[in-house]
Amino acid sequence: LTTFLLDGKPISANDGETILQAAERHGVAIPHLCYTEACARWQLPRMRRRDQRRRCARAIMRPQTCRRHGSLSANDRALHSQRMVLELLLSDAASSGMRRADSELTEWCSKIGLTGSRFVGREQPAPDLSHPGIQVHLDACIQCTRCVRACREVQVNDVIGYAFRGSHAFPVFDLDDPMGASSCVACGECVQACPTGAILPKLPSYV
Amino acid sequence: VHNVETAFWMREILEQGAEKFAQSGVSGRKGKRYFSVSGRVAKPGVYLAPNGVTVRQLIDEYAGGMMSGHELYAYLPGGASGGILPASLADEPLDFDVLAQYGCFIGSAAIVVLSKQDSAKDAAVNLMQFFAHESCGKCTPCRAGTAKSVGLLQKEKWDLPLLNDLGVAMSDASICGLGQAAPNPVRCVERFFPEELNS
């Protein structure tokens, strides 16, 4: 058991628990989109050191407190980053709330009171409706790679990959094939994993 | 950091002793380093110089002076990420401690020299395009941050409050040094070349 300061208040963490998990257990909601419990079980023991900058991946090893950073406290800077990351995602994946009423992006934005973005949105990729059971609308994609990890690590199908670089980076099926022409076995794990409705069942309720 | 240059110097230090290596160096610095000098100089190239050397010495004593018809205006002390400094700071020793107070760093000692025919603002746009191209796309502050920055920098008038808001989050929240350092050139233009933003 380790005690650490979260927002200035001491809270206790179990051995091996991450900051995100400990905060959640104590009722503090830290916005997160790329983290899921299912992927974390697979991923945490394999995490490289530089990835530990991400709170979800950093196990609490020893008591830690907020560092001061110029005139703003580390905590203010962390909150600033949270908000900015959501604002960036919102500008590019504005269609997320339209695709799924329970979009996690929309949910986090409304929790922190973010209603719009000051940035110009990206050029959107075309929808992929080639699969009989699953529709792909990457205009709602936030590059969290939950679908990639669901396909590769949870189901061990390895059909979805993360291709290209920078703002061109998107999840792809096989070698960027249409989903219907790929080796996808339609297990639906990616549909379950997607937080924004970029990958959806082909049902009349999702258009 | 065990980079190639560190490994290269190890042999000489082991063979001849650390004291011999420490004998070179100016302005209280020790040792020597390879500096890559490019841009508006007469003889661009990689030059071996003592630690603590200034950019003016590198240009005049190593790189054959400025190209004819060009006058020193600004320089990048450490490659694309190390920031942009004005000619008025050309006599500062190129070292970590001195550059840190200007928000810059020497990095791999790749010096790029700009002349009065160049603009620091244009250089910052070019550098951000480079970072957007180089970003791997894994974390949002860098992937989206560099792309949005390019859009903001290509506008006639820079939206400095928004660029600063974005820059702080990129520096704090990017996973690796590429995104963390990408806002540096923009910050330097605002700090050292404000007249370019008024025109």
CSV table of N, CA and C in Angstrom, one decimal, chain B residues 61-174:
chain,number,residue,atom,x,y,z
B,61,GLU,N,35.2,31.7,-38.0
B,61,GLU,CA,36.5,31.0,-38.0
B,61,GLU,C,36.5,29.6,-38.5
B,62,TYR,N,35.3,29.0,-38.7
B,62,TYR,CA,35.2,27.7,-39.2
B,62,TYR,C,34.5,27.6,-40.6
B,63,ALA,N,33.4,28.3,-40.7
B,63,ALA,CA,32.5,28.1,-41.9
B,63,ALA,C,32.8,29.2,-43.0
B,64,GLY,N,33.9,29.8,-42.9
B,64,GLY,CA,34.3,30.8,-44.0
B,64,GLY,C,33.5,32.0,-44.0
B,65,GLY,N,32.8,32.4,-42.9
B,65,GLY,CA,32.0,33.6,-42.9
B,65,GLY,C,30.7,33.4,-43.5
B,66,MET,N,29.9,34.5,-43.6
B,66,MET,CA,28.6,34.4,-44.2
B,66,MET,C,28.7,34.3,-45.8
B,67,MET,N,27.7,33.8,-46.4
B,67,MET,CA,27.7,33.8,-47.9
B,67,MET,C,27.8,35.3,-48.3
B,68,SER,N,28.4,35.5,-49.5
B,68,SER,CA,28.6,36.9,-49.9
B,68,SER,C,27.2,37.5,-50.1
B,69,GLY,N,27.1,38.8,-49.6
B,69,GLY,CA,25.8,39.5,-49.7
B,69,GLY,C,24.8,39.2,-48.6
B,70,HIS,N,25.2,38.3,-47.7
B,70,HIS,CA,24.3,38.0,-46.6
B,70,HIS,C,24.9,38.4,-45.2
B,71,GLU,N,23.9,38.9,-44.4
B,71,GLU,CA,24.3,39.3,-43.0
B,71,GLU,C,23.6,38.5,-42.0
B,72,LEU,N,24.3,38.1,-40.9
B,72,LEU,CA,23.6,37.3,-39.9
B,72,LEU,C,22.4,37.9,-39.3
B,73,TYR,N,21.3,37.1,-39.3
B,73,TYR,CA,20.0,37.6,-38.8
B,73,TYR,C,19.6,36.8,-37.6
B,74,ALA,N,19.7,35.4,-37.7
B,74,ALA,CA,19.2,34.5,-36.7
B,74,ALA,C,19.9,33.2,-36.9
B,75,TYR,N,19.8,32.3,-35.8
B,75,TYR,CA,20.3,31.0,-36.0
B,75,TYR,C,19.6,30.0,-35.1
B,76,LEU,N,19.6,28.8,-35.6
B,76,LEU,CA,19.0,27.7,-34.9
B,76,LEU,C,20.1,27.0,-34.1
B,77,PRO,N,20.2,27.0,-32.8
B,77,PRO,CA,21.3,26.5,-32.1
B,77,PRO,C,21.3,24.9,-32.0
B,78,GLY,N,20.2,24.3,-32.2
B,78,GLY,CA,20.2,22.8,-32.0
B,78,GLY,C,19.2,22.1,-32.9
B,79,GLY,N,19.4,22.2,-34.2
B,79,GLY,CA,18.5,21.5,-35.1
B,79,GLY,C,17.1,22.1,-35.1
B,80,ALA,N,16.1,21.3,-35.5
B,80,ALA,CA,14.7,21.7,-35.7
B,80,ALA,C,14.1,22.1,-34.4
B,81,SER,N,14.4,21.4,-33.3
B,81,SER,CA,13.7,21.5,-32.0
B,81,SER,C,14.3,22.5,-31.1
B,82,GLY,N,15.5,22.9,-31.4
B,82,GLY,CA,16.3,23.7,-30.4
B,82,GLY,C,15.9,25.2,-30.3
B,83,GLY,N,15.0,25.7,-31.1
B,83,GLY,CA,14.6,27.1,-31.0
B,83,GLY,C,15.3,27.9,-32.1
B,84,ILE,N,15.0,29.2,-32.1
B,84,ILE,CA,15.6,30.2,-33.0
B,84,ILE,C,16.0,31.4,-32.2
B,85,LEU,N,17.3,31.8,-32.4
B,85,LEU,CA,17.8,32.9,-31.6
B,85,LEU,C,18.2,34.0,-32.6
B,86,PRO,N,18.1,35.3,-32.1
B,86,PRO,CA,18.5,36.4,-33.0
B,86,PRO,C,20.0,36.7,-33.0
B,87,ALA,N,20.5,37.4,-34.0
B,87,ALA,CA,21.9,37.7,-34.1
B,87,ALA,C,22.5,38.4,-32.9
B,88,SER,N,21.6,39.1,-32.1
B,88,SER,CA,22.1,39.8,-30.9
B,88,SER,C,22.6,38.8,-29.9
B,89,LEU,N,22.2,37.6,-30.0
B,89,LEU,CA,22.7,36.6,-29.1
B,89,LEU,C,23.8,35.6,-29.7
B,90,ALA,N,24.4,36.2,-30.7
B,90,ALA,CA,25.4,35.3,-31.5
B,90,ALA,C,26.7,35.2,-30.7
B,91,ASP,N,26.9,35.9,-29.7
B,91,ASP,CA,28.2,35.8,-28.9
B,91,ASP,C,28.0,35.0,-27.6
B,92,GLU,N,26.9,34.3,-27.5
B,92,GLU,CA,26.7,33.5,-26.3
B,92,GLU,C,27.4,32.1,-26.5
B,93,PRO,N,28.0,31.6,-25.5
B,93,PRO,CA,28.6,30.2,-25.7
B,93,PRO,C,27.4,29.2,-26.0
B,94,LEU,N,27.7,28.4,-27.0
B,94,LEU,CA,26.6,27.4,-27.3
B,94,LEU,C,26.7,26.2,-26.3
B,95,ASP,N,26.0,26.3,-25.3
B,95,ASP,CA,26.0,25.3,-24.3
B,95,ASP,C,24.6,25.2,-23.6
B,96,PHE,N,24.4,24.1,-22.9
B,96,PHE,CA,23.1,23.8,-22.3
B,96,PHE,C,22.6,24.9,-21.4
B,97,ASP,N,23.5,25.3,-20.4
B,97,ASP,CA,23.0,26.3,-19.4
B,97,ASP,C,22.7,27.6,-20.0
B,98,VAL,N,23.5,28.1,-20.9
B,98,VAL,CA,23.3,29.4,-21.5
B,98,VAL,C,22.0,29.4,-22.3
B,99,LEU,N,21.8,28.4,-23.2
B,99,LEU,CA,20.7,28.3,-24.1
B,99,LEU,C,19.4,28.1,-23.3
B,100,ALA,N,19.5,27.4,-22.2
B,100,ALA,CA,18.2,27.0,-21.5
B,100,ALA,C,17.5,28.3,-21.0
B,101,GLN,N,18.2,29.4,-20.7
B,101,GLN,CA,17.6,30.6,-20.2
B,101,GLN,C,16.8,31.3,-21.3
B,102,TYR,N,17.1,30.9,-22.6
B,102,TYR,CA,16.4,31.5,-23.7
B,102,TYR,C,15.3,30.5,-24.2
B,103,GLY,N,15.1,29.4,-23.5
B,103,GLY,CA,14.1,28.4,-23.9
B,103,GLY,C,14.6,27.6,-25.1
B,104,CYS,N,15.9,27.6,-25.3
B,104,CYS,CA,16.5,26.8,-26.4
B,104,CYS,C,17.4,25.7,-25.9
B,105,PHE,N,17.8,24.8,-26.8
B,105,PHE,CA,18.8,23.8,-26.4
B,105,PHE,C,19.7,23.5,-27.6
B,106,ILE,N,20.9,23.0,-27.3
B,106,ILE,CA,21.9,22.7,-28.3
B,106,ILE,C,21.6,21.4,-29.0
B,107,GLY,N,21.0,20.5,-28.4
B,107,GLY,CA,20.6,19.2,-29.0
B,107,GLY,C,21.8,18.5,-29.6
B,108,SER,N,21.7,18.2,-30.9
B,108,SER,CA,22.8,17.5,-31.6
B,108,SER,C,23.8,18.5,-32.2
B,109,ALA,N,23.8,19.8,-31.8
B,109,ALA,CA,24.7,20.8,-32.3
B,109,ALA,C,24.6,21.0,-33.8
B,110,ALA,N,23.4,20.9,-34.3
B,110,ALA,CA,23.2,21.2,-35.7
B,110,ALA,C,22.8,22.6,-35.8
B,111,ILE,N,23.7,23.5,-36.2
B,111,ILE,CA,23.4,24.9,-36.3
B,111,ILE,C,22.9,25.3,-37.7
B,112,VAL,N,21.8,26.0,-37.8
B,112,VAL,CA,21.3,26.5,-39.0
B,112,VAL,C,21.4,28.1,-39.0
B,113,VAL,N,22.1,28.6,-40.0
B,113,VAL,CA,22.3,30.1,-40.0
B,113,VAL,C,21.3,30.8,-40.9
B,114,LEU,N,20.6,31.8,-40.4
B,114,LEU,CA,19.7,32.5,-41.3
B,114,LEU,C,20.2,33.9,-41.5
B,115,SER,N,20.0,34.5,-42.7
B,115,SER,CA,20.5,35.8,-43.0
B,115,SER,C,19.3,36.8,-43.0
B,116,LYS,N,19.6,38.1,-43.3
B,116,LYS,CA,18.6,39.1,-43.3
B,116,LYS,C,17.7,38.9,-44.5
B,117,GLN,N,18.0,38.0,-45.4
B,117,GLN,CA,17.1,37.7,-46.5
B,117,GLN,C,16.1,36.6,-46.1
B,118,ASP,N,16.2,36.1,-44.9
B,118,ASP,CA,15.3,35.1,-44.4
B,118,ASP,C,14.4,35.7,-43.3
B,119,SER,N,13.3,34.9,-43.0
B,119,SER,CA,12.4,35.3,-41.9
B,119,SER,C,12.3,34.2,-40.9
B,120,ALA,N,12.4,34.6,-39.6
B,120,ALA,CA,12.2,33.6,-38.5
B,120,ALA,C,10.8,33.0,-38.5
B,121,LYS,N,9.9,33.9,-38.9
B,121,LYS,CA,8.5,33.4,-39.0
B,121,LYS,C,8.3,32.3,-40.0
B,122,ASP,N,8.9,32.5,-41.2
B,122,ASP,CA,8.8,31.5,-42.3
B,122,ASP,C,9.6,30.2,-41.8
B,123,ALA,N,10.7,30.4,-41.1
B,123,ALA,CA,11.4,29.2,-40.6
B,123,ALA,C,10.6,28.4,-39.6
B,124,ALA,N,9.8,29.1,-38.8
B,124,ALA,CA,9.0,28.4,-37.8
B,124,ALA,C,7.9,27.7,-38.5
B,125,VAL,N,7.3,28.2,-39.5
B,125,VAL,CA,6.3,27.5,-40.3
B,125,VAL,C,6.8,26.2,-40.9
B,126,ASN,N,8.0,26.4,-41.5
B,126,ASN,CA,8.7,25.3,-42.2
B,126,ASN,C,9.0,24.2,-41.1
B,127,LEU,N,9.5,24.6,-40.0
B,127,LEU,CA,9.8,23.6,-38.9
B,127,LEU,C,8.6,22.9,-38.4
B,128,MET,N,7.5,23.6,-38.3
B,128,MET,CA,6.3,22.9,-37.8
B,128,MET,C,5.7,21.9,-38.8
B,129,GLN,N,5.9,22.3,-40.1
B,129,GLN,CA,5.5,21.3,-41.2
B,129,GLN,C,6.4,20.1,-41.1
B,130,PHE,N,7.6,20.3,-40.8
B,130,PHE,CA,8.5,19.1,-40.6
B,130,PHE,C,8.1,18.3,-39.4
B,131,PHE,N,7.7,18.9,-38.3
B,131,PHE,CA,7.3,18.1,-37.1
B,131,PHE,C,6.0,17.4,-37.4
B,132,ALA,N,5.0,18.0,-38.1
B,132,ALA,CA,3.8,17.4,-38.5
B,132,ALA,C,4.0,16.2,-39.4
B,133,HIS,N,5.0,16.3,-40.3
B,133,HIS,CA,5.4,15.2,-41.1
B,133,HIS,C,6.1,14.1,-40.4
B,134,GLU,N,6.9,14.4,-39.4
B,134,GLU,CA,7.6,13.4,-38.6
B,134,GLU,C,6.8,12.8,-37.5
B,135,SER,N,5.8,13.4,-37.1
B,135,SER,CA,5.0,12.9,-36.0
B,135,SER,C,4.5,11.5,-36.3
B,136,CYS,N,4.7,10.6,-35.3
B,136,CYS,CA,4.3,9.2,-35.6
B,136,CYS,C,2.8,8.9,-35.6
B,137,GLY,N,2.1,9.8,-34.9
B,137,GLY,CA,0.6,9.7,-34.9
B,137,GLY,C,0.1,8.9,-33.7
B,138,LYS,N,0.9,8.6,-32.7
B,138,LYS,CA,0.4,7.8,-31.6
B,138,LYS,C,-0.3,8.7,-30.5
B,139,CYS,N,0.3,9.8,-30.1
B,139,CYS,CA,-0.4,10.5,-29.0
B,139,CYS,C,-1.0,11.8,-29.6
B,140,THR,N,-2.2,12.2,-29.1
B,140,THR,CA,-3.0,13.3,-29.6
B,140,THR,C,-2.3,14.6,-29.5
B,141,PRO,N,-1.6,15.0,-28.4
B,141,PRO,CA,-1.0,16.3,-28.4
B,141,PRO,C,-0.1,16.6,-29.5
B,142,CYS,N,0.7,15.6,-29.9
B,142,CYS,CA,1.6,15.7,-31.0
B,142,CYS,C,0.9,15.5,-32.4
B,143,ARG,N,0.2,14.4,-32.5
B,143,ARG,CA,-0.4,14.1,-33.8
B,143,ARG,C,-1.3,15.2,-34.3
B,144,ALA,N,-2.3,15.6,-33.4
B,144,ALA,CA,-3.2,16.7,-33.8
B,144,ALA,C,-2.6,18.0,-33.6
B,145,GLY,N,-1.8,18.1,-32.5
B,145,GLY,CA,-1.2,19.4,-32.2
B,145,GLY,C,-0.3,20.0,-33.2
B,146,THR,N,0.6,19.2,-33.8
B,146,THR,CA,1.4,19.7,-34.9
B,146,THR,C,0.6,20.0,-36.1
B,147,ALA,N,-0.4,19.2,-36.5
B,147,ALA,CA,-1.2,19.4,-37.7
B,147,ALA,C,-2.0,20.7,-37.5
B,148,LYS,N,-2.6,20.9,-36.3
B,148,LYS,CA,-3.4,22.1,-36.1
B,148,LYS,C,-2.5,23.4,-36.0
B,149,SER,N,-1.3,23.2,-35.5
B,149,SER,CA,-0.3,24.3,-35.4
B,149,SER,C,0.0,24.8,-36.8
B,150,VAL,N,0.3,23.8,-37.8
B,150,VAL,CA,0.6,24.2,-39.1
B,150,VAL,C,-0.5,25.1,-39.7
B,151,GLY,N,-1.8,24.7,-39.5
B,151,GLY,CA,-2.9,25.4,-40.0
B,151,GLY,C,-2.9,26.8,-39.4
B,152,LEU,N,-2.7,26.9,-38.1
B,152,LEU,CA,-2.7,28.2,-37.4
B,152,LEU,C,-1.5,29.1,-37.9
B,153,LEU,N,-0.4,28.5,-38.1
B,153,LEU,CA,0.8,29.3,-38.5
B,153,LEU,C,0.7,29.8,-40.0
B,154,GLN,N,-0.1,29.1,-40.8
B,154,GLN,CA,-0.2,29.5,-42.2
B,154,GLN,C,-1.1,30.7,-42.4
B,155,LYS,N,-1.8,31.0,-41.3
B,155,LYS,CA,-2.7,32.2,-41.4
B,155,LYS,C,-1.9,33.5,-41.4
B,156,GLU,N,-2.4,34.5,-42.1
B,156,GLU,CA,-1.7,35.8,-42.2
B,156,GLU,C,-1.3,36.3,-40.8
B,157,LYS,N,-2.3,36.3,-39.9
B,157,LYS,CA,-2.0,36.8,-38.6
B,157,LYS,C,-2.1,35.6,-37.6
B,158,TRP,N,-1.0,35.5,-36.8
B,158,TRP,CA,-0.9,34.4,-35.9
B,158,TRP,C,-1.8,34.6,-34.7
B,159,ASP,N,-2.6,33.6,-34.3
B,159,ASP,CA,-3.4,33.6,-33.1
B,159,ASP,C,-2.6,33.2,-31.9
B,160,LEU,N,-1.8,34.1,-31.3
B,160,LEU,CA,-0.8,33.7,-30.3
B,160,LEU,C,-1.5,33.1,-29.1
B,161,PRO,N,-2.6,33.6,-28.5
B,161,PRO,CA,-3.1,33.0,-27.3
B,161,PRO,C,-3.5,31.5,-27.6
B,162,LEU,N,-4.0,31.2,-28.8
B,162,LEU,CA,-4.4,29.8,-29.1
B,162,LEU,C,-3.1,29.0,-29.3
B,163,LEU,N,-2.1,29.6,-30.0
B,163,LEU,CA,-0.9,28.8,-30.2
B,163,LEU,C,-0.2,28.5,-28.9
B,164,ASN,N,-0.2,29.5,-28.0
B,164,ASN,CA,0.4,29.3,-26.7
B,164,ASN,C,-0.4,28.2,-25.9
B,165,ASP,N,-1.7,28.3,-25.9
B,165,ASP,CA,-2.5,27.3,-25.2
B,165,ASP,C,-2.2,25.9,-25.7
B,166,LEU,N,-2.1,25.8,-27.0
B,166,LEU,CA,-1.8,24.5,-27.6
B,166,LEU,C,-0.4,24.1,-27.3
B,167,GLY,N,0.6,25.0,-27.4
B,167,GLY,CA,2.0,24.7,-27.2
B,167,GLY,C,2.2,24.1,-25.8
B,168,VAL,N,1.6,24.7,-24.8
B,168,VAL,CA,1.8,24.2,-23.4
B,168,VAL,C,1.3,22.8,-23.3
B,169,ALA,N,0.2,22.5,-23.9
B,169,ALA,CA,-0.3,21.1,-23.8
B,169,ALA,C,0.6,20.1,-24.6
B,170,MET,N,1.1,20.6,-25.7
B,170,MET,CA,2.0,19.7,-26.5
B,170,MET,C,3.2,19.4,-25.7
B,171,SER,N,3.8,20.5,-25.1
B,171,SER,CA,5.0,20.3,-24.3
B,171,SER,C,4.8,19.4,-23.1
B,172,ASP,N,3.7,19.6,-22.4
B,172,ASP,CA,3.4,18.8,-21.2
B,172,ASP,C,3.0,17.4,-21.4
B,173,ALA,N,2.2,17.2,-22.5
B,173,ALA,CA,1.4,15.9,-22.6
B,173,ALA,C,1.9,15.0,-23.7
B,174,SER,N,2.8,15.5,-24.6
B,174,SER,CA,3.3,14.6,-25.7
B,174,SER,C,4.1,13.5,-25.0
